[in-house]
mmCIF file of N, CA and C in Angstrom:
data_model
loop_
_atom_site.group_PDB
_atom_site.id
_atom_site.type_symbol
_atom_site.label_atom_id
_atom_site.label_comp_id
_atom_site.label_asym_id
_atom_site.label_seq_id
_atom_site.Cartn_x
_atom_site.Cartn_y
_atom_site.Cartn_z
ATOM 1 N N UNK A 548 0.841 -1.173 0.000
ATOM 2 C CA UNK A 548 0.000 0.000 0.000
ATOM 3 C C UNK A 548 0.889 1.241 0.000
ATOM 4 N N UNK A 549 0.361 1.776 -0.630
ATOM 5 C CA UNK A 549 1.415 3.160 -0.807
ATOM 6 C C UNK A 549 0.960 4.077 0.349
ATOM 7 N N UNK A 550 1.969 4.894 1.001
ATOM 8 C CA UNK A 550 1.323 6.258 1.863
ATOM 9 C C UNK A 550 2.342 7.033 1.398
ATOM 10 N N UNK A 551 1.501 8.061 1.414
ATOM 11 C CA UNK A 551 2.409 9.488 1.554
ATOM 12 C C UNK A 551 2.705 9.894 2.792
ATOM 13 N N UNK A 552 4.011 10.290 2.065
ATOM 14 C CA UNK A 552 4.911 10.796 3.412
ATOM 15 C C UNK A 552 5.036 12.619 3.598
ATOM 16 N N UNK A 553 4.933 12.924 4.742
ATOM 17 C CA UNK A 553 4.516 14.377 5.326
ATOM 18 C C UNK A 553 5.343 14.937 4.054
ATOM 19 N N UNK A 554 6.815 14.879 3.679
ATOM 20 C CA UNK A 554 7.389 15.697 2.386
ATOM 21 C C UNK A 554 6.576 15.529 1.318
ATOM 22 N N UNK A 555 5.861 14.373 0.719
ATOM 23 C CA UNK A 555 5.305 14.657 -0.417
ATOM 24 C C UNK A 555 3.834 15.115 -0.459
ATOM 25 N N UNK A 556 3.440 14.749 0.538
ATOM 26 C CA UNK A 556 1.905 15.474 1.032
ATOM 27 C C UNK A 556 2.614 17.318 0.882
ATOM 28 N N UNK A 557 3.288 17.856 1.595
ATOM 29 C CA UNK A 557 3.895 19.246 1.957
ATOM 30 C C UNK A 557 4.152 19.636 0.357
ATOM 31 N N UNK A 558 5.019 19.118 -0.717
ATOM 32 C CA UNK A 558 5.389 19.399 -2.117
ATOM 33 C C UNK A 558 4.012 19.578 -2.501
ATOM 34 N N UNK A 559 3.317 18.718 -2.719
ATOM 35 C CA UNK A 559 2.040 18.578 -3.614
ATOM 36 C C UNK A 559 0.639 19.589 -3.224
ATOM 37 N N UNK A 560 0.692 20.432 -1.813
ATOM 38 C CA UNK A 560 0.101 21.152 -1.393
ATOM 39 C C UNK A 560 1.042 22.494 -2.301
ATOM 40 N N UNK A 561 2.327 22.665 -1.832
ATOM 41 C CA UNK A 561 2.786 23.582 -2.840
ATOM 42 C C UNK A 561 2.603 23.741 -3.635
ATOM 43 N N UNK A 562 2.601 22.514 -4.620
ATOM 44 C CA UNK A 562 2.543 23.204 -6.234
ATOM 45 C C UNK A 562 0.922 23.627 -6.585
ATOM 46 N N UNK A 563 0.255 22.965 -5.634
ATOM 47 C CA UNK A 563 -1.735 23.621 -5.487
ATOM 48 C C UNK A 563 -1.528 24.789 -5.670
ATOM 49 N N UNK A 564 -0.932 25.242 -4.663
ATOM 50 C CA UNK A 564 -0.772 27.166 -4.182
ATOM 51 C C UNK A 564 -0.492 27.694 -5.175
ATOM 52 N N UNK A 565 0.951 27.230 -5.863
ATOM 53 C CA UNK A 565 2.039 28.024 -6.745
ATOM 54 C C UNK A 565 0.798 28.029 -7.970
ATOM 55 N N UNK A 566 0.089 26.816 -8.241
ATOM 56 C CA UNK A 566 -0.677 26.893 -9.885
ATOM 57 C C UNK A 566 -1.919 27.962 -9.646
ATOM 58 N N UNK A 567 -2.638 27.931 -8.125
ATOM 59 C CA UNK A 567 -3.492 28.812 -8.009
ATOM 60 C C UNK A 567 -2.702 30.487 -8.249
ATOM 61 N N UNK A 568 -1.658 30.565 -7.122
ATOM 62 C CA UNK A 568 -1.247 31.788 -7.725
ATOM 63 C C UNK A 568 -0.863 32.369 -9.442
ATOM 64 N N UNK A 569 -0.152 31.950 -9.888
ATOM 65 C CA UNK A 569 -0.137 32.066 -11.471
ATOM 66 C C UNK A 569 -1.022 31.946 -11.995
ATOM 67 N N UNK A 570 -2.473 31.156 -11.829
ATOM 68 C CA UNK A 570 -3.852 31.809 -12.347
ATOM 69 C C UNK A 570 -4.934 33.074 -11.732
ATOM 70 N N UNK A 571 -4.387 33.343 -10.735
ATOM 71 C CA UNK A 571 -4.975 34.730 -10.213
ATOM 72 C C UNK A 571 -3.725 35.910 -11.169
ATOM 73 N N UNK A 572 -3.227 35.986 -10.989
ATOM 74 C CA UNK A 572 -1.981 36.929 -11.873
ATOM 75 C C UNK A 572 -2.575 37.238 -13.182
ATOM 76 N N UNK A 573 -2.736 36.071 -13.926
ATOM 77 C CA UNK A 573 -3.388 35.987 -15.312
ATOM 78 C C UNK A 573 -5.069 36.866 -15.335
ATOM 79 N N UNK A 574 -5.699 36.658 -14.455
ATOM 80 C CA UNK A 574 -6.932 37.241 -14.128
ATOM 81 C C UNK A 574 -6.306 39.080 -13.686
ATOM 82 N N UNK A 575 -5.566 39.302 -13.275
ATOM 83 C CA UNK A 575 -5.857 40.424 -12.949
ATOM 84 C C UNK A 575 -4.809 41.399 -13.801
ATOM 85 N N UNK A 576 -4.683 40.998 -15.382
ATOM 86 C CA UNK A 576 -4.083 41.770 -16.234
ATOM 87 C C UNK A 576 -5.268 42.480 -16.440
ATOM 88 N N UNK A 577 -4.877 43.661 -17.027
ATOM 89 C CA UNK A 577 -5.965 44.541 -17.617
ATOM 90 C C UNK A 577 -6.429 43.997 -18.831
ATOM 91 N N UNK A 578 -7.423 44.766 -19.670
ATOM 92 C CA UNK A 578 -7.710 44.842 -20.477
ATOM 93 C C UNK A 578 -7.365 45.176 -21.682
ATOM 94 N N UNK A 579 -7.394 44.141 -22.741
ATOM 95 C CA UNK A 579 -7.029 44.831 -23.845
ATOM 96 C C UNK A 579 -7.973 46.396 -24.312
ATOM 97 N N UNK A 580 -7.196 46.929 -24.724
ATOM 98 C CA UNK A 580 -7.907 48.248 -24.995
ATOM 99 C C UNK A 580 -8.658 47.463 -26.850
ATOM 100 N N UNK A 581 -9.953 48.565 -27.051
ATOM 101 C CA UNK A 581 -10.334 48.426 -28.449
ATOM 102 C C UNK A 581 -10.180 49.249 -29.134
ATOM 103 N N UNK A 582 -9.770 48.731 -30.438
ATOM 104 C CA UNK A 582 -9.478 49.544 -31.698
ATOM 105 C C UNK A 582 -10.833 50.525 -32.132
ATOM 106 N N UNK A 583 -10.405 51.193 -32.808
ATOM 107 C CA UNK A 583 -11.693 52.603 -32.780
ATOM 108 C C UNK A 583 -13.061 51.922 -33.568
ATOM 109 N N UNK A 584 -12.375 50.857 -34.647
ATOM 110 C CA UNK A 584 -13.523 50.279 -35.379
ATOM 111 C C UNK A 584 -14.389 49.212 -34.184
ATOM 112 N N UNK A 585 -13.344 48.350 -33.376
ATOM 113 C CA UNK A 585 -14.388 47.698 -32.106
ATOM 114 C C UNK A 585 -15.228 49.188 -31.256
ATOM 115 N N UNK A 586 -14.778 49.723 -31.065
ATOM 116 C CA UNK A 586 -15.672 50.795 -29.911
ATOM 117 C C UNK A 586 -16.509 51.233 -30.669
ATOM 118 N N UNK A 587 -16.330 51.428 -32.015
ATOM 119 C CA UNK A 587 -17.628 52.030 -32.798
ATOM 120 C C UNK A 587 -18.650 50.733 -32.993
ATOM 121 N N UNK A 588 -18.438 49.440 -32.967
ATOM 122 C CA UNK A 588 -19.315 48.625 -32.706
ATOM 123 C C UNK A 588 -20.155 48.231 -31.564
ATOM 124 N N UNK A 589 -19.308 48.374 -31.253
ATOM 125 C CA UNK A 589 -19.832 48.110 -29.409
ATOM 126 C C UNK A 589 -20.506 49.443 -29.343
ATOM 127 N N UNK A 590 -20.296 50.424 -29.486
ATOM 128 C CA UNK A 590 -21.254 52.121 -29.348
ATOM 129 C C UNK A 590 -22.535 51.514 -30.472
ATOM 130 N N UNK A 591 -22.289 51.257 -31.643
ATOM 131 C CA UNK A 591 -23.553 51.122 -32.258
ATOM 132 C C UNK A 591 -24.576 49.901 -31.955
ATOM 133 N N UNK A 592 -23.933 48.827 -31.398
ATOM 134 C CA UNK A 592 -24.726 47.945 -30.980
ATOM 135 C C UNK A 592 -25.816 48.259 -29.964
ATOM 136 N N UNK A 593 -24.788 49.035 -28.873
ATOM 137 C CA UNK A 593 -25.762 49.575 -27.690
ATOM 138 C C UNK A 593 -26.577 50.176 -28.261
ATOM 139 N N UNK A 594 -26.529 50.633 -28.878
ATOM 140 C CA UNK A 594 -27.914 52.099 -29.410
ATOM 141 C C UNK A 594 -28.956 51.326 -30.170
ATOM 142 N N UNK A 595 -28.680 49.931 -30.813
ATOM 143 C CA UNK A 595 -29.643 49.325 -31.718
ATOM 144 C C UNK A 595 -30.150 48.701 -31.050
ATOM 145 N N UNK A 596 -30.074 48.557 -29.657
ATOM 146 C CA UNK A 596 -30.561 47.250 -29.012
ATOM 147 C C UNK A 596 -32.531 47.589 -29.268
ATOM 148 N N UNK A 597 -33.179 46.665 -29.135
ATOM 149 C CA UNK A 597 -34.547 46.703 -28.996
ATOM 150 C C UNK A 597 -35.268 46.876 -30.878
ATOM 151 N N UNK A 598 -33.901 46.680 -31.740
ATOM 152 C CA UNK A 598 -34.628 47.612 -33.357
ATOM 153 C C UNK A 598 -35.222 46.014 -33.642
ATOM 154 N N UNK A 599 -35.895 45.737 -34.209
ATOM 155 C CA UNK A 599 -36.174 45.053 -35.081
ATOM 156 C C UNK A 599 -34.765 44.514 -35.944
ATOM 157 N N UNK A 600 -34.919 43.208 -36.744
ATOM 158 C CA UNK A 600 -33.547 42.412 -37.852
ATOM 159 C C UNK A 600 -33.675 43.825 -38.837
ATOM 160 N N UNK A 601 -34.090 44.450 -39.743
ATOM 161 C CA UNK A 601 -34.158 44.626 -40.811
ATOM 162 C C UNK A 601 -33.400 46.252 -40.390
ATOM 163 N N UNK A 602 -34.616 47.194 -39.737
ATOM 164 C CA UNK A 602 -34.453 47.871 -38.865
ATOM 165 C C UNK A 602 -32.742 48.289 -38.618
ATOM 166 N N UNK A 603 -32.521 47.105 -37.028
ATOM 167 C CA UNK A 603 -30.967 46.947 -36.921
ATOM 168 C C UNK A 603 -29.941 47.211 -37.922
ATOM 169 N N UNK A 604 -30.313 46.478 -38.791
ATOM 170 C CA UNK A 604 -29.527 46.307 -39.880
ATOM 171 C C UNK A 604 -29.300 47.406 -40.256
ATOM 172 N N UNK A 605 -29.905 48.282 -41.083
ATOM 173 C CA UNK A 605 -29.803 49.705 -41.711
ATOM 174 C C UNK A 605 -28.891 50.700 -40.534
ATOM 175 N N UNK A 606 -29.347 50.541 -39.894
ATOM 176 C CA UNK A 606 -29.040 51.450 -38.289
ATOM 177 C C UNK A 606 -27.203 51.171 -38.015
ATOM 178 N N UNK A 607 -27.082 49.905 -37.964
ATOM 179 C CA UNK A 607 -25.900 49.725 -38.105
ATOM 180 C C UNK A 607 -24.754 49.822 -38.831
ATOM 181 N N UNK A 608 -25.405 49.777 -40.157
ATOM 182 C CA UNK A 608 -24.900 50.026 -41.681
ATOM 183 C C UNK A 608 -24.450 51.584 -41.602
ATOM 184 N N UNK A 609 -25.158 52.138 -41.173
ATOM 185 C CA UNK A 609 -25.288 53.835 -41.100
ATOM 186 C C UNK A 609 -24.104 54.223 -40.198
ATOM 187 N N UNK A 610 -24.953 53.281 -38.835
ATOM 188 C CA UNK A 610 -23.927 54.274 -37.560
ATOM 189 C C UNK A 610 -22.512 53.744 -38.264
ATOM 190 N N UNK A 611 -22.118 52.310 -38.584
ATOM 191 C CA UNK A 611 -20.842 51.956 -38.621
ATOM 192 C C UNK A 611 -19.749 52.780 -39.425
ATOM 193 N N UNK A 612 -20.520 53.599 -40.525
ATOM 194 C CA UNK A 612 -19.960 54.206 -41.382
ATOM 195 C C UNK A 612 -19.802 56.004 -40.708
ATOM 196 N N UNK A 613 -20.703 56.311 -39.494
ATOM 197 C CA UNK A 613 -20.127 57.357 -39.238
ATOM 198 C C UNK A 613 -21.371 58.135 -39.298
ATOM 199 N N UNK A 614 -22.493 57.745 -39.824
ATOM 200 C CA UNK A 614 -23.752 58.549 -40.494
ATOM 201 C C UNK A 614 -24.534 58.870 -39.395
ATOM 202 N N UNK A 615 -25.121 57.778 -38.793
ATOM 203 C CA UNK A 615 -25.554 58.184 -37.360
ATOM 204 C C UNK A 615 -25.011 58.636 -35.997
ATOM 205 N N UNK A 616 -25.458 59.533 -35.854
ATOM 206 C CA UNK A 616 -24.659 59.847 -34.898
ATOM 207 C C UNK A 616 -25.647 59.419 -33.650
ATOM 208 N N UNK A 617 -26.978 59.281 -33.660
ATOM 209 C CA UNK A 617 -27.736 58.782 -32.444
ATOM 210 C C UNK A 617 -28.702 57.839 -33.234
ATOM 211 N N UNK A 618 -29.981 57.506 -31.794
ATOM 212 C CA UNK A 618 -30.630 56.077 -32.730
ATOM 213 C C UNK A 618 -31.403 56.688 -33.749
ATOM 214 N N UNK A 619 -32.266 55.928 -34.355
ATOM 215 C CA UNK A 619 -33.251 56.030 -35.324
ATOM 216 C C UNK A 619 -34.261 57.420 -34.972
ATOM 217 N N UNK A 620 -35.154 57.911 -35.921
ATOM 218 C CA UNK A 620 -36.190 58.828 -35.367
ATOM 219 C C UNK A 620 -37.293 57.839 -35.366
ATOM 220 N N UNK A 621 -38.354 58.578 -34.328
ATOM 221 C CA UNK A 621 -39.775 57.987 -34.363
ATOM 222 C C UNK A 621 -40.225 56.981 -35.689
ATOM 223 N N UNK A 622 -41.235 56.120 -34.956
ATOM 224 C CA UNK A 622 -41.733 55.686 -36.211
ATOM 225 C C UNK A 622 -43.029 56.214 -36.843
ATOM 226 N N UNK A 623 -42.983 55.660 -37.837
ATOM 227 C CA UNK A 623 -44.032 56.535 -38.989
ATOM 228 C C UNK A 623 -45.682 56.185 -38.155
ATOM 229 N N UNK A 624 -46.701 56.867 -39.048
ATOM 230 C CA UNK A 624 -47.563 56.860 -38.457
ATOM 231 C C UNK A 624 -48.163 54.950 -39.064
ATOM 232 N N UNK A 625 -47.979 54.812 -39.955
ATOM 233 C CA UNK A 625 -47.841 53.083 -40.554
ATOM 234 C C UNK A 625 -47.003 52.436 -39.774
ATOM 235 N N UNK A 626 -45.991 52.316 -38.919
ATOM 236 C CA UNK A 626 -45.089 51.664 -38.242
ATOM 237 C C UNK A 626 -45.451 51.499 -37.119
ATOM 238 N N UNK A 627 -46.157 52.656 -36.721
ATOM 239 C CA UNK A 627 -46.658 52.230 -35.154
ATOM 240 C C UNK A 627 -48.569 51.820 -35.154
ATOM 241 N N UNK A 628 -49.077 51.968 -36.547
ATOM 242 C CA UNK A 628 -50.104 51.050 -36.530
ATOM 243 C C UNK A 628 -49.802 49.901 -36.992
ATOM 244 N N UNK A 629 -48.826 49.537 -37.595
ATOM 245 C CA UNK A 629 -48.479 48.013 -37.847
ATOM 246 C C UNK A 629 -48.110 47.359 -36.237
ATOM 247 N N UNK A 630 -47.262 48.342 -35.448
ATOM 248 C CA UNK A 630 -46.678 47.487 -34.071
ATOM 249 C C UNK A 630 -48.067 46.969 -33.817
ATOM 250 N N UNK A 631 -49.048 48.063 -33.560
ATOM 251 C CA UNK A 631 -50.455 47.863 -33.064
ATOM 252 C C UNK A 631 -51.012 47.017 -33.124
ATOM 253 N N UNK A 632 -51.388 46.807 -34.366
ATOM 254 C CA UNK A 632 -52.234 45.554 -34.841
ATOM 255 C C UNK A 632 -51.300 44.374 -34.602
ATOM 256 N N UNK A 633 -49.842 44.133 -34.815
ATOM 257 C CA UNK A 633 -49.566 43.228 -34.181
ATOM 258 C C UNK A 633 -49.423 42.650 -33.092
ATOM 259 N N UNK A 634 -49.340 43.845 -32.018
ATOM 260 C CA UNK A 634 -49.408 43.416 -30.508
ATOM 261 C C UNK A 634 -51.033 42.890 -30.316
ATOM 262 N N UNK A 635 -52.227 43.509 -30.822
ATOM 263 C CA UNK A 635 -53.530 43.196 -30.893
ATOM 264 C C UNK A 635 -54.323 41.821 -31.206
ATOM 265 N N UNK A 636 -52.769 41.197 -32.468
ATOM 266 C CA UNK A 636 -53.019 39.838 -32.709
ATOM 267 C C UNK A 636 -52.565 39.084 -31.951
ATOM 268 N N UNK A 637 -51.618 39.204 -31.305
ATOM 269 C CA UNK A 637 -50.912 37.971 -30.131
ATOM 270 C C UNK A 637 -51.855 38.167 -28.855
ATOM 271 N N UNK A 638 -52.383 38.995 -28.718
ATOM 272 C CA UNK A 638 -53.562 39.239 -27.715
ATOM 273 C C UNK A 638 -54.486 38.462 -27.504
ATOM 274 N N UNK A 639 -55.081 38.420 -29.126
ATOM 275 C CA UNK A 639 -56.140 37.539 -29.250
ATOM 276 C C UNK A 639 -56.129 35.982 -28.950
ATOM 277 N N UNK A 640 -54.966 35.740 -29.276
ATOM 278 C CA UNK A 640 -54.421 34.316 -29.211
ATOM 279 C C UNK A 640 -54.604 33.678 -30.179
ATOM 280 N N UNK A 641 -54.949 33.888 -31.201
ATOM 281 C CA UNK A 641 -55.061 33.181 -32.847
ATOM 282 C C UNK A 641 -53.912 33.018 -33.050
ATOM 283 N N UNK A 642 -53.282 31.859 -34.012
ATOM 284 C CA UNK A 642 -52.503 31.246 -34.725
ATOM 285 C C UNK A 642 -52.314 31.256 -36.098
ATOM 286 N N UNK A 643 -51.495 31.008 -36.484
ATOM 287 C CA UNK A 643 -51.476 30.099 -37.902
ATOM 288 C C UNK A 643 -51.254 32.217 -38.933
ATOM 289 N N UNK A 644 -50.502 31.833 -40.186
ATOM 290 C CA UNK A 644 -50.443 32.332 -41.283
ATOM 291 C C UNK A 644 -51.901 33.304 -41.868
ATOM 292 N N UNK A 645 -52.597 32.391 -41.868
ATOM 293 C CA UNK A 645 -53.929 32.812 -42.568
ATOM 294 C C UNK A 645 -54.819 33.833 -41.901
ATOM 295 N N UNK A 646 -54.426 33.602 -40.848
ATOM 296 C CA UNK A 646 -55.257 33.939 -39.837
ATOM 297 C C UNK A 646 -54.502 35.569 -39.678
ATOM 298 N N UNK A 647 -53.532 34.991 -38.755
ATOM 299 C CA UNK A 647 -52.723 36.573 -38.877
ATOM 300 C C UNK A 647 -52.525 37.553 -40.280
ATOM 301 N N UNK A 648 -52.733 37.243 -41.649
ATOM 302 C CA UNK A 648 -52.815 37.937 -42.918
ATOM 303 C C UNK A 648 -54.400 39.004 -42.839
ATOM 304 N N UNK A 649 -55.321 37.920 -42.710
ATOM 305 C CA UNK A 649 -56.532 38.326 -42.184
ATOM 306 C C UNK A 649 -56.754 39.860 -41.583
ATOM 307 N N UNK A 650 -56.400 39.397 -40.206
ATOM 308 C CA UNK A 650 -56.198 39.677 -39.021
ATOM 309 C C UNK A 650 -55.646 41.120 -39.624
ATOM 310 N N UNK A 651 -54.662 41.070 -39.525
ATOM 311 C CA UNK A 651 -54.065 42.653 -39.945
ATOM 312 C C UNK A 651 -54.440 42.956 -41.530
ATOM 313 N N UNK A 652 -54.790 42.712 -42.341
ATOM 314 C CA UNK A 652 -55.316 43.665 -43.601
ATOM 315 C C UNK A 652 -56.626 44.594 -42.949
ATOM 316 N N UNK A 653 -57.515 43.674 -42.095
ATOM 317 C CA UNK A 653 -58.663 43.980 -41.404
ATOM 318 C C UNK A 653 -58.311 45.127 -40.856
ATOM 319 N N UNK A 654 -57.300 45.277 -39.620
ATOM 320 C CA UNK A 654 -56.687 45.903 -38.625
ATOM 321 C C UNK A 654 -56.054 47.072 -39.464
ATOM 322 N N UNK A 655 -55.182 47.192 -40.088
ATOM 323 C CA UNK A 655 -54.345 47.553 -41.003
ATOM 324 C C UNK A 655 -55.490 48.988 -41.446
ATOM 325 N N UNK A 656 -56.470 48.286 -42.276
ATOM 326 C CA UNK A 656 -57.671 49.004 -43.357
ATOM 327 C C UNK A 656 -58.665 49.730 -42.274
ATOM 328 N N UNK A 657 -58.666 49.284 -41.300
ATOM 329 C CA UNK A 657 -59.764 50.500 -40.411
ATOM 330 C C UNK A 657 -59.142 51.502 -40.358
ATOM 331 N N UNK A 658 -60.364 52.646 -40.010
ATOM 332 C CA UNK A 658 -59.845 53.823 -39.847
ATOM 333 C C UNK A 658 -59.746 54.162 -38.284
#
């Protein structure tokens, strides 16, 4: 039967310590700094958060190039009766394609 003896029990607690220390060291380098094209992503991402895919897209296209300088303006008076009628349909609890086409031409066409 093998035992360890108080020296190799004592070594093998050391090298625990020594590997924990050299991974705290590694943790507490700073940060790489970002290049102006990362910070302009990271700045335009924050600002797109909540857009819509399509939306985003344009927004990002824009800010990345320098164009935007803040988010989007309001939406149109069609954009926020489209949100409408769509928040109105998940309301209802109807399903399916057909239904939702329906659903908002109906919604859509009132006055």
């Amino acid at each position: 039967m093998n035992r360890l003896t108080p020296i190799s029990l004592i070594a093998g607690v050391t090298l625990a310590l020594a590997s924990l220390g050299a991974h705290a060291a590694d943790d507490a380098k700073p940060k790489k700094e970002l290049t102006p094209q990362q910070q302009r992503m990271s700045d335009c991402g924050k600002q797109s958060k909540g857009m819509g895919k399509d939306e985003k897209k344009t927004f990002m296209s824009a800010c990345l190039k320098g164009e935007a300088a803040s988010a989007p303006t309001a939406m149109t008076p069609q954009q926020t009766k489209m949100k409408t009628c769509n928040a109105d349909y998940k309301a209802s609890g109807k399903t399916g394609k057909a239904e939702h086409d329906k659903f908002m031409k109906d919604c859509l066409s009132a006055k």
